[in-house]
Coordinates of C-alpha atoms in Angstrom, one line a residue:
M28 CA 39.2 -24.5 17.8
C29 CA 41.9 -26.9 16.8
Q30 CA 45.6 -26.9 17.0
R31 CA 48.0 -27.9 14.3
R32 CA 51.2 -29.8 14.9
D33 CA 53.2 -26.6 14.8
G34 CA 51.1 -25.2 17.7
T35 CA 49.0 -22.7 15.7
V36 CA 45.3 -22.6 16.6
Y37 CA 42.6 -22.3 13.9
P38 CA 38.8 -22.2 13.9
V39 CA 36.7 -25.1 12.8
T40 CA 33.1 -26.3 12.5
G41 CA 32.4 -29.9 13.1
S42 CA 29.7 -32.5 12.9
V43 CA 29.5 -35.8 14.7
Q44 CA 27.6 -38.9 13.5
V45 CA 27.2 -42.0 15.5
A46 CA 26.4 -45.4 13.9
D47 CA 25.9 -48.8 15.4
A48 CA 26.9 -51.6 13.1
A49 CA 26.8 -55.2 14.3
G50 CA 27.4 -54.3 17.9
V51 CA 30.2 -51.9 17.1
T52 CA 29.7 -48.2 17.7
L53 CA 31.3 -46.0 15.1
V54 CA 31.8 -42.3 15.6
Y55 CA 32.4 -40.1 12.6
L56 CA 33.9 -36.7 13.2
V57 CA 34.2 -34.2 10.4
L58 CA 36.0 -30.9 11.0
N59 CA 36.2 -28.1 8.5
D60 CA 38.8 -25.4 8.7
I61 CA 36.9 -22.1 8.6
T62 CA 39.9 -19.7 8.9
D63 CA 39.0 -18.0 5.6
R64 CA 35.3 -17.6 6.5
V65 CA 36.2 -16.1 9.9
A66 CA 38.6 -13.7 8.2
A67 CA 36.0 -12.6 5.7
E68 CA 33.4 -12.1 8.5
D69 CA 35.9 -10.0 10.4
A70 CA 36.6 -7.9 7.3
I71 CA 32.9 -7.3 6.8
R72 CA 32.4 -6.2 10.4
A73 CA 35.4 -3.9 10.2
A74 CA 34.0 -2.3 7.0
E75 CA 30.5 -1.9 8.7
R76 CA 32.2 -0.2 11.7
R77 CA 34.1 2.2 9.3
T78 CA 30.9 3.0 7.4
R79 CA 28.9 3.6 10.5
T80 CA 31.6 5.8 12.0
I81 CA 31.9 7.9 8.8
T82 CA 28.1 8.3 8.3
D83 CA 27.3 9.0 11.9
N84 CA 29.8 11.9 12.0
L85 CA 28.6 13.7 8.8
P86 CA 26.3 16.7 9.2
A87 CA 23.8 15.2 6.8
L88 CA 21.0 12.6 6.9
I89 CA 22.2 9.4 5.3
A90 CA 19.8 6.4 4.8
Y91 CA 18.9 3.4 2.9
I92 CA 15.2 3.0 2.1
D93 CA 13.9 -0.3 0.7
A94 CA 11.4 -0.8 -2.1
E95 CA 8.5 -0.7 0.5
Q96 CA 9.8 2.7 1.6
R97 CA 11.1 1.3 4.9
Y98 CA 14.2 2.7 6.5
R99 CA 16.8 -0.1 6.7
F100 CA 19.7 2.1 7.6
M101 CA 20.0 5.6 9.0
N102 CA 22.8 7.5 10.5
A103 CA 22.9 9.1 13.9
T104 CA 22.1 12.5 12.4
Y105 CA 18.5 11.4 12.1
A106 CA 18.2 11.2 15.9
V107 CA 19.5 14.8 16.2
W108 CA 17.3 16.2 13.5
L109 CA 14.1 14.3 14.4
Q110 CA 14.6 14.2 18.2
R111 CA 13.9 10.5 18.3
P112 CA 16.2 7.5 18.7
V113 CA 17.2 5.8 15.5
V114 CA 16.1 2.4 16.8
E115 CA 12.5 3.8 17.0
M116 CA 12.6 4.7 13.3
L117 CA 14.4 1.7 11.7
G118 CA 12.1 -0.7 9.9
R119 CA 9.4 2.0 9.7
T120 CA 8.1 3.6 6.5
L121 CA 8.8 7.2 5.5
A122 CA 5.1 7.8 6.1
E123 CA 5.4 6.5 9.7
V124 CA 8.6 8.4 10.5
H125 CA 7.7 11.8 9.0
D126 CA 4.7 14.0 9.5
P127 CA 2.1 13.9 6.7
A128 CA 3.0 17.3 5.2
L129 CA 6.7 16.3 4.9
Y130 CA 5.9 12.9 3.6
A131 CA 3.7 14.4 0.9
L132 CA 6.7 16.5 -0.2
L133 CA 9.1 13.5 -0.1
E134 CA 6.9 10.8 -1.7
P135 CA 7.1 11.9 -5.4
H136 CA 10.9 12.0 -5.2
V137 CA 11.1 8.6 -3.5
A138 CA 8.7 7.2 -6.1
R139 CA 10.8 8.4 -9.0
A140 CA 14.0 7.0 -7.4
L141 CA 12.2 3.7 -6.9
S142 CA 11.3 3.7 -10.6
G143 CA 15.0 3.9 -11.4
Q144 CA 15.8 7.6 -11.7
R145 CA 18.4 9.5 -9.7
E146 CA 16.4 12.2 -8.0
S147 CA 17.7 15.5 -6.7
F148 CA 15.4 18.0 -5.0
E149 CA 15.1 21.0 -2.6
L150 CA 12.4 21.3 0.0
E151 CA 11.2 24.0 2.2
Q152 CA 9.6 23.0 5.5
Q153 CA 8.4 24.6 8.7
R154 CA 9.6 23.3 12.1
A155 CA 9.2 24.8 15.5
G156 CA 8.2 28.1 13.9
R157 CA 11.2 28.3 11.6
T158 CA 11.6 27.8 7.9
Y159 CA 14.2 25.2 6.9
Y160 CA 15.5 24.4 3.5
V161 CA 17.0 21.0 2.6
R162 CA 18.7 19.5 -0.4
G163 CA 18.4 15.9 -1.1
V164 CA 19.4 13.2 -3.5
F165 CA 18.0 9.7 -3.9
V166 CA 20.1 7.2 -5.7
P167 CA 18.4 3.9 -6.8
E168 CA 20.1 0.6 -5.8
R169 CA 19.7 -2.2 -8.3
D170 CA 19.9 -5.9 -7.5
A171 CA 21.7 -8.5 -9.6
D172 CA 18.8 -8.7 -12.1
G173 CA 18.8 -4.9 -12.6
R174 CA 15.6 -4.3 -10.6
V175 CA 15.5 -1.3 -8.2
S176 CA 15.6 -2.8 -4.7
G177 CA 15.9 0.4 -2.7
V178 CA 17.2 3.9 -2.6
Y179 CA 20.2 5.5 -0.9
A180 CA 19.3 8.9 0.5
L181 CA 21.4 11.9 1.3
T182 CA 19.8 15.0 2.7
Q183 CA 21.6 18.2 3.9
D184 CA 20.4 21.4 5.6
A185 CA 20.7 24.2 3.0
T186 CA 19.1 26.9 5.2
R187 CA 22.1 29.1 5.6
I188 CA 23.0 28.9 1.9
R189 CA 19.5 29.6 0.9
L190 CA 19.1 32.6 3.2
A191 CA 22.4 34.0 2.1

């Protein structure tokens, strides 16, 4: 941190270079004002907190799955539905997180989404002796070159609606 003449304090980065020239030691100090960078980083952190708060409090599974079918983001609802801490599932593939029967149902939808199609689906699955119905949508994410880099996933429990 540095202080301006008016007393305001601002963040800086700095570098020091020492040179010895003809018996005289020279010290070069370069300071860069990073006020704008710190403000941008604070704004990004605040946006991430808002996104996390919103997604963690929705009654739906929300995730980002990369091109290798690895979970890179998942909301707290995953921990409730799958009875496992989110940290155990992040970075793992869909095949590693879900049982083989469920993965077999999900895989064709994920594959179509990773090929660039928006994919909506309904699935029926058995868990703990009960039948559950879910509705999902996979939305491809494209990088700057237009290639699909991953998929945003939203899945909701549709059991009550389906049974009604």
